[in-house]
Amino acid sequence: MTVSEKTPVDFWFDPICPWAWMTSRWMLEVEKVRPVEVRWHVMSLAVLNEDKLDQVPEEFREYLRTGAWGPVRVLIAAAKEYGDEVLGRLYTALGTRFHNEGLPRDRETIVAALAEAGLPARLADAAETDALDADLRVSHKEGIEKVGQEVGTPVIAVPGADGGQVAFFGPVVTPAPKGEAAARLWDGTLLVASTPGFYELKRTRTQGPVFD
């Protein structure tokens, strides 16, 4: 099967979110067992929450106001200069360091991730400037408008039967299913997401993200 015959799966992520990271690792498993191709896009928890910071737990408020901007700005800078195809490998390099290794989300960590992704260290400069924030907002808006403002990251969109797209938030899952378990979750997620009038299926999380 050629790439063109695979179903495109658009995936919007913010690299600081551990739950989006779990879902993204699941999607990479799905690529192995279903004829899909993930196309990565950037969204921003900082943008999503900038007008409702008073509703965010205090321990996250200041981080969303300041530190959450850097990684997404670097991703946007990389995509703008080298194309969206670099986003997947840069996300993997950043996410592995942020989540699996628990490294600080600082310039040193970002530079190391850029090197692993085969990208120049100078792109880390983008973390400290708002020069590309308009591009970030465009990418964020494209994803979030498909599902509404009451969700977070990730947002996934797939082709719908009517020629448009079916989009949804999540799934939120831990640990990331592998092999046939990943395939079954994908099939079930598509089934409920494509059902007209279906909006929500949820239960209280009793476990944090398991990075393996």
PDB file of C-alpha atoms in Angstrom:
ATOM      1  CA  MET A   1       0.000   0.000   0.000  1.00  0.00           C
ATOM      2  CA  THR A   2       1.358   3.424  -0.928  1.00  0.00           C
ATOM      3  CA  VAL A   3       1.291   6.457   1.358  1.00  0.00           C
ATOM      4  CA  SER A   4      -1.390   8.007  -0.870  1.00  0.00           C
ATOM      5  CA  GLU A   5      -3.684   5.030  -0.187  1.00  0.00           C
ATOM      6  CA  LYS A   6      -3.426   5.454   3.562  1.00  0.00           C
ATOM      7  CA  THR A   7      -6.042   7.357   5.545  1.00  0.00           C
ATOM      8  CA  PRO A   8      -4.654  10.709   6.699  1.00  0.00           C
ATOM      9  CA  VAL A   9      -4.971  11.309  10.433  1.00  0.00           C
ATOM     10  CA  ASP A  10      -4.421  14.925  11.461  1.00  0.00           C
ATOM     11  CA  PHE A  11      -3.098  15.180  15.028  1.00  0.00           C
ATOM     12  CA  TRP A  12      -2.820  18.477  16.927  1.00  0.00           C
ATOM     13  CA  PHE A  13      -0.555  18.414  19.973  1.00  0.00           C
ATOM     14  CA  ASP A  14       1.177  20.559  22.549  1.00  0.00           C
ATOM     15  CA  PRO A  15       4.454  18.871  23.520  1.00  0.00           C
ATOM     16  CA  ILE A  16       4.154  19.841  27.184  1.00  0.00           C
ATOM     17  CA  CYS A  17       0.992  17.762  27.705  1.00  0.00           C
ATOM     18  CA  PRO A  18       1.745  14.257  29.059  1.00  0.00           C
ATOM     19  CA  TRP A  19      -1.682  12.944  28.020  1.00  0.00           C
ATOM     20  CA  ALA A  20      -1.257  14.116  24.435  1.00  0.00           C
ATOM     21  CA  TRP A  21       2.134  12.405  24.508  1.00  0.00           C
ATOM     22  CA  MET A  22       0.515   9.114  25.529  1.00  0.00           C
ATOM     23  CA  THR A  23      -2.046   9.432  22.728  1.00  0.00           C
ATOM     24  CA  SER A  24       0.657  10.250  20.188  1.00  0.00           C
ATOM     25  CA  ARG A  25       2.627   7.116  21.085  1.00  0.00           C
ATOM     26  CA  TRP A  26      -0.569   5.113  20.644  1.00  0.00           C
ATOM     27  CA  MET A  27      -1.073   6.684  17.213  1.00  0.00           C
ATOM     28  CA  LEU A  28       2.403   5.570  16.170  1.00  0.00           C
ATOM     29  CA  GLU A  29       1.377   2.043  17.127  1.00  0.00           C
ATOM     30  CA  VAL A  30      -1.828   2.425  15.095  1.00  0.00           C
ATOM     31  CA  GLU A  31       0.269   3.341  12.052  1.00  0.00           C
ATOM     32  CA  LYS A  32       1.868  -0.109  12.281  1.00  0.00           C
ATOM     33  CA  VAL A  33      -1.410  -2.052  12.336  1.00  0.00           C
ATOM     34  CA  ARG A  34      -3.866   0.064  10.338  1.00  0.00           C
ATOM     35  CA  PRO A  35      -3.510   1.808   6.948  1.00  0.00           C
ATOM     36  CA  VAL A  36      -3.197   5.312   8.381  1.00  0.00           C
ATOM     37  CA  GLU A  37      -0.656   8.120   8.110  1.00  0.00           C
ATOM     38  CA  VAL A  38      -0.356  10.644  10.926  1.00  0.00           C
ATOM     39  CA  ARG A  39       0.074  14.285   9.947  1.00  0.00           C
ATOM     40  CA  TRP A  40       1.311  16.368  12.884  1.00  0.00           C
ATOM     41  CA  HIS A  41       0.145  19.872  13.747  1.00  0.00           C
ATOM     42  CA  VAL A  42       0.818  22.220  16.647  1.00  0.00           C
ATOM     43  CA  MET A  43      -1.738  23.540  19.103  1.00  0.00           C
ATOM     44  CA  SER A  44      -1.067  25.457  22.294  1.00  0.00           C
ATOM     45  CA  LEU A  45      -2.361  25.084  25.832  1.00  0.00           C
ATOM     46  CA  ALA A  46      -1.106  28.619  26.450  1.00  0.00           C
ATOM     47  CA  VAL A  47      -3.317  29.969  23.664  1.00  0.00           C
ATOM     48  CA  LEU A  48      -6.245  27.767  24.690  1.00  0.00           C
ATOM     49  CA  ASN A  49      -6.187  29.034  28.276  1.00  0.00           C
ATOM     50  CA  GLU A  50      -5.015  32.624  27.897  1.00  0.00           C
ATOM     51  CA  ASP A  51      -8.524  34.067  28.394  1.00  0.00           C
ATOM     52  CA  LYS A  52      -9.466  31.726  31.242  1.00  0.00           C
ATOM     53  CA  LEU A  53      -6.375  31.507  33.409  1.00  0.00           C
ATOM     54  CA  ASP A  54      -8.505  32.233  36.477  1.00  0.00           C
ATOM     55  CA  GLN A  55     -10.110  28.818  35.932  1.00  0.00           C
ATOM     56  CA  VAL A  56      -6.760  26.995  35.798  1.00  0.00           C
ATOM     57  CA  PRO A  57      -5.288  25.471  38.998  1.00  0.00           C
ATOM     58  CA  GLU A  58      -2.883  27.955  40.542  1.00  0.00           C
ATOM     59  CA  GLU A  59       0.115  25.641  40.236  1.00  0.00           C
ATOM     60  CA  PHE A  60      -0.222  25.667  36.417  1.00  0.00           C
ATOM     61  CA  ARG A  61      -1.294  29.273  35.931  1.00  0.00           C
ATOM     62  CA  GLU A  62       2.100  30.950  35.831  1.00  0.00           C
ATOM     63  CA  TYR A  63       3.586  28.205  33.667  1.00  0.00           C
ATOM     64  CA  LEU A  64       0.826  28.654  31.066  1.00  0.00           C
ATOM     65  CA  ARG A  65       1.437  32.380  31.163  1.00  0.00           C
ATOM     66  CA  THR A  66       5.167  32.066  30.520  1.00  0.00           C
ATOM     67  CA  GLY A  67       6.940  28.699  30.105  1.00  0.00           C
ATOM     68  CA  ALA A  68       4.340  26.952  27.946  1.00  0.00           C
ATOM     69  CA  TRP A  69       5.059  29.190  24.952  1.00  0.00           C
ATOM     70  CA  GLY A  70       8.648  28.174  24.248  1.00  0.00           C
ATOM     71  CA  PRO A  71       8.342  24.586  22.955  1.00  0.00           C
ATOM     72  CA  VAL A  72       5.398  25.283  20.642  1.00  0.00           C
ATOM     73  CA  ARG A  73       7.141  28.333  19.222  1.00  0.00           C
ATOM     74  CA  VAL A  74      10.183  26.202  18.397  1.00  0.00           C
ATOM     75  CA  LEU A  75       7.989  23.618  16.669  1.00  0.00           C
ATOM     76  CA  ILE A  76       6.300  26.311  14.595  1.00  0.00           C
ATOM     77  CA  ALA A  77       9.684  27.776  13.654  1.00  0.00           C
ATOM     78  CA  ALA A  78      10.948  24.350  12.576  1.00  0.00           C
ATOM     79  CA  ALA A  79       7.857  23.670  10.464  1.00  0.00           C
ATOM     80  CA  LYS A  80       7.945  27.102   8.867  1.00  0.00           C
ATOM     81  CA  GLU A  81      11.550  26.668   7.755  1.00  0.00           C
ATOM     82  CA  TYR A  82      11.725  22.923   7.044  1.00  0.00           C
ATOM     83  CA  GLY A  83       8.117  21.863   6.454  1.00  0.00           C
ATOM     84  CA  ASP A  84       5.496  20.082   8.549  1.00  0.00           C
ATOM     85  CA  GLU A  85       7.216  16.746   7.937  1.00  0.00           C
ATOM     86  CA  VAL A  86       9.796  17.613  10.631  1.00  0.00           C
ATOM     87  CA  LEU A  87       7.152  17.974  13.340  1.00  0.00           C
ATOM     88  CA  GLY A  88       6.784  14.266  14.077  1.00  0.00           C
ATOM     89  CA  ARG A  89      10.440  13.595  14.759  1.00  0.00           C
ATOM     90  CA  LEU A  90      10.942  16.847  16.684  1.00  0.00           C
ATOM     91  CA  TYR A  91       7.872  16.074  18.806  1.00  0.00           C
ATOM     92  CA  THR A  92       9.290  12.631  19.571  1.00  0.00           C
ATOM     93  CA  ALA A  93      12.648  14.135  20.546  1.00  0.00           C
ATOM     94  CA  LEU A  94      11.045  16.782  22.762  1.00  0.00           C
ATOM     95  CA  GLY A  95       8.419  14.514  24.292  1.00  0.00           C
ATOM     96  CA  THR A  96      10.896  11.778  25.183  1.00  0.00           C
ATOM     97  CA  ARG A  97      12.959  14.317  27.082  1.00  0.00           C
ATOM     98  CA  PHE A  98      10.063  16.164  28.712  1.00  0.00           C
ATOM     99  CA  HIS A  99       8.015  13.131  29.736  1.00  0.00           C
ATOM    100  CA  ASN A 100       9.984   9.883  29.712  1.00  0.00           C
ATOM    101  CA  GLU A 101      13.223  11.419  30.972  1.00  0.00           C
ATOM    102  CA  GLY A 102      11.699  14.231  33.055  1.00  0.00           C
ATOM    103  CA  LEU A 103      14.196  16.820  31.814  1.00  0.00           C
ATOM    104  CA  PRO A 104      13.540  20.546  32.290  1.00  0.00           C
ATOM    105  CA  ARG A 105      11.759  22.300  29.453  1.00  0.00           C
ATOM    106  CA  ASP A 106      14.628  24.712  28.977  1.00  0.00           C
ATOM    107  CA  ARG A 107      16.892  25.770  26.133  1.00  0.00           C
ATOM    108  CA  GLU A 108      19.446  23.015  26.762  1.00  0.00           C
ATOM    109  CA  THR A 109      16.801  20.309  26.477  1.00  0.00           C
ATOM    110  CA  ILE A 110      15.283  21.907  23.388  1.00  0.00           C
ATOM    111  CA  VAL A 111      18.681  22.200  21.686  1.00  0.00           C
ATOM    112  CA  ALA A 112      19.378  18.518  22.363  1.00  0.00           C
ATOM    113  CA  ALA A 113      15.985  17.593  20.885  1.00  0.00           C
ATOM    114  CA  LEU A 114      16.667  19.704  17.805  1.00  0.00           C
ATOM    115  CA  ALA A 115      20.000  17.931  17.322  1.00  0.00           C
ATOM    116  CA  GLU A 116      18.340  14.515  17.562  1.00  0.00           C
ATOM    117  CA  ALA A 117      15.768  15.621  14.986  1.00  0.00           C
ATOM    118  CA  GLY A 118      18.527  16.802  12.624  1.00  0.00           C
ATOM    119  CA  LEU A 119      17.620  20.465  13.023  1.00  0.00           C
ATOM    120  CA  PRO A 120      19.853  23.466  13.813  1.00  0.00           C
ATOM    121  CA  ALA A 121      20.230  24.694  17.385  1.00  0.00           C
ATOM    122  CA  ARG A 122      19.418  28.257  16.315  1.00  0.00           C
ATOM    123  CA  LEU A 123      15.743  27.278  16.101  1.00  0.00           C
ATOM    124  CA  ALA A 124      15.737  27.297  19.915  1.00  0.00           C
ATOM    125  CA  ASP A 125      15.894  31.097  19.701  1.00  0.00           C
ATOM    126  CA  ALA A 126      12.236  31.047  18.638  1.00  0.00           C
ATOM    127  CA  ALA A 127      11.237  30.099  22.190  1.00  0.00           C
ATOM    128  CA  GLU A 128      12.010  33.616  23.387  1.00  0.00           C
ATOM    129  CA  THR A 129      10.185  35.644  20.756  1.00  0.00           C
ATOM    130  CA  ASP A 130       6.571  36.130  19.699  1.00  0.00           C
ATOM    131  CA  ALA A 131       7.570  36.670  16.062  1.00  0.00           C
ATOM    132  CA  LEU A 132       5.774  33.506  14.904  1.00  0.00           C
ATOM    133  CA  ASP A 133       2.864  33.578  17.346  1.00  0.00           C
ATOM    134  CA  ALA A 134       0.471  34.477  14.525  1.00  0.00           C
ATOM    135  CA  ASP A 135       1.424  31.232  12.760  1.00  0.00           C
ATOM    136  CA  LEU A 136       1.025  29.328  16.026  1.00  0.00           C
ATOM    137  CA  ARG A 137      -2.451  30.761  16.494  1.00  0.00           C
ATOM    138  CA  VAL A 138      -3.458  29.793  12.959  1.00  0.00           C
ATOM    139  CA  SER A 139      -2.380  26.183  13.534  1.00  0.00           C
ATOM    140  CA  HIS A 140      -4.054  26.094  16.940  1.00  0.00           C
ATOM    141  CA  LYS A 141      -7.291  27.571  15.591  1.00  0.00           C
ATOM    142  CA  GLU A 142      -7.430  25.059  12.744  1.00  0.00           C
ATOM    143  CA  GLY A 143      -7.443  22.196  15.223  1.00  0.00           C
ATOM    144  CA  ILE A 144      -9.537  23.580  18.060  1.00  0.00           C
ATOM    145  CA  GLU A 145     -12.319  24.851  15.803  1.00  0.00           C
ATOM    146  CA  LYS A 146     -12.977  21.273  14.764  1.00  0.00           C
ATOM    147  CA  VAL A 147     -13.939  20.259  18.307  1.00  0.00           C
ATOM    148  CA  GLY A 148     -14.748  23.405  20.302  1.00  0.00           C
ATOM    149  CA  GLN A 149     -13.109  25.324  23.139  1.00  0.00           C
ATOM    150  CA  GLU A 150     -14.074  22.945  25.970  1.00  0.00           C
ATOM    151  CA  VAL A 151     -11.359  20.401  25.223  1.00  0.00           C
ATOM    152  CA  GLY A 152      -7.579  20.316  25.248  1.00  0.00           C
ATOM    153  CA  THR A 153      -4.837  18.465  23.438  1.00  0.00           C
ATOM    154  CA  PRO A 154      -4.709  16.240  21.459  1.00  0.00           C
ATOM    155  CA  VAL A 155      -7.238  16.845  18.718  1.00  0.00           C
ATOM    156  CA  ILE A 156      -7.520  14.174  16.032  1.00  0.00           C
ATOM    157  CA  ALA A 157      -9.329  14.560  12.710  1.00  0.00           C
ATOM    158  CA  VAL A 158      -9.994  11.911  10.049  1.00  0.00           C
ATOM    159  CA  PRO A 159     -11.923  11.958   6.758  1.00  0.00           C
ATOM    160  CA  GLY A 160     -15.677  11.665   7.205  1.00  0.00           C
ATOM    161  CA  ALA A 161     -18.268   9.939   5.039  1.00  0.00           C
ATOM    162  CA  ASP A 162     -19.609  13.272   3.780  1.00  0.00           C
ATOM    163  CA  GLY A 163     -16.268  14.417   2.415  1.00  0.00           C
ATOM    164  CA  GLY A 164     -15.489  16.536   5.465  1.00  0.00           C
ATOM    165  CA  GLN A 165     -13.696  15.514   8.624  1.00  0.00           C
ATOM    166  CA  VAL A 166     -14.671  13.763  11.830  1.00  0.00           C
ATOM    167  CA  ALA A 167     -12.747  15.285  14.731  1.00  0.00           C
ATOM    168  CA  PHE A 168     -12.470  14.496  18.418  1.00  0.00           C
ATOM    169  CA  PHE A 169     -10.411  15.166  21.538  1.00  0.00           C
ATOM    170  CA  GLY A 170      -8.367  12.280  22.918  1.00  0.00           C
ATOM    171  CA  PRO A 171      -8.560   9.438  23.559  1.00  0.00           C
ATOM    172  CA  VAL A 172      -6.958   9.868  26.974  1.00  0.00           C
ATOM    173  CA  VAL A 173      -5.312   6.551  27.739  1.00  0.00           C
ATOM    174  CA  THR A 174      -2.438   5.092  29.744  1.00  0.00           C
ATOM    175  CA  PRO A 175      -0.266   3.240  29.089  1.00  0.00           C
ATOM    176  CA  ALA A 176      -0.290   3.592  25.307  1.00  0.00           C
ATOM    177  CA  PRO A 177      -1.807   0.380  23.853  1.00  0.00           C
ATOM    178  CA  LYS A 178       0.373  -1.592  21.464  1.00  0.00           C
ATOM    179  CA  GLY A 179      -0.192  -4.067  18.663  1.00  0.00           C
ATOM    180  CA  GLU A 180      -3.711  -5.420  18.299  1.00  0.00           C
ATOM    181  CA  ALA A 181      -4.834  -3.554  21.426  1.00  0.00           C
ATOM    182  CA  ALA A 182      -3.879  -0.295  19.693  1.00  0.00           C
ATOM    183  CA  ALA A 183      -5.840  -1.366  16.612  1.00  0.00           C
ATOM    184  CA  ARG A 184      -8.963  -2.231  18.608  1.00  0.00           C
ATOM    185  CA  LEU A 185      -8.934   1.119  20.395  1.00  0.00           C
ATOM    186  CA  TRP A 186      -8.541   2.893  17.044  1.00  0.00           C
ATOM    187  CA  ASP A 187     -11.443   1.004  15.495  1.00  0.00           C
ATOM    188  CA  GLY A 188     -13.659   1.692  18.494  1.00  0.00           C
ATOM    189  CA  THR A 189     -12.706   5.357  18.668  1.00  0.00           C
ATOM    190  CA  LEU A 190     -13.587   5.850  15.010  1.00  0.00           C
ATOM    191  CA  LEU A 191     -16.891   4.056  15.534  1.00  0.00           C
ATOM    192  CA  VAL A 192     -18.083   6.309  18.336  1.00  0.00           C
ATOM    193  CA  ALA A 193     -16.585   9.515  16.901  1.00  0.00           C
ATOM    194  CA  SER A 194     -18.335   9.015  13.558  1.00  0.00           C
ATOM    195  CA  THR A 195     -21.735   8.333  15.150  1.00  0.00           C
ATOM    196  CA  PRO A 196     -24.002  11.349  14.533  1.00  0.00           C
ATOM    197  CA  GLY A 197     -24.907  13.068  17.776  1.00  0.00           C
ATOM    198  CA  PHE A 198     -22.209  11.365  19.827  1.00  0.00           C
ATOM    199  CA  TYR A 199     -20.359  13.835  22.044  1.00  0.00           C
ATOM    200  CA  GLU A 200     -18.785  12.372  25.142  1.00  0.00           C
ATOM    201  CA  LEU A 201     -17.632   9.205  26.853  1.00  0.00           C
ATOM    202  CA  LYS A 202     -15.678   9.768  30.042  1.00  0.00           C
ATOM    203  CA  ARG A 203     -14.736   8.455  33.475  1.00  0.00           C
ATOM    204  CA  THR A 204     -12.586   9.762  36.311  1.00  0.00           C
ATOM    205  CA  ARG A 205      -8.856   9.215  35.835  1.00  0.00           C
ATOM    206  CA  THR A 206      -7.415   7.075  38.615  1.00  0.00           C
ATOM    207  CA  GLN A 207      -3.901   6.700  37.192  1.00  0.00           C
ATOM    208  CA  GLY A 208      -1.310   9.099  35.869  1.00  0.00           C
ATOM    209  CA  PRO A 209       0.431   8.694  32.522  1.00  0.00           C
ATOM    210  CA  VAL A 210       2.675   5.629  32.333  1.00  0.00           C
ATOM    211  CA  PHE A 211       5.712   6.287  30.157  1.00  0.00           C
ATOM    212  CA  ASP A 212       7.255   3.079  28.848  1.00  0.00           C
TER     213      ASP A 212
END
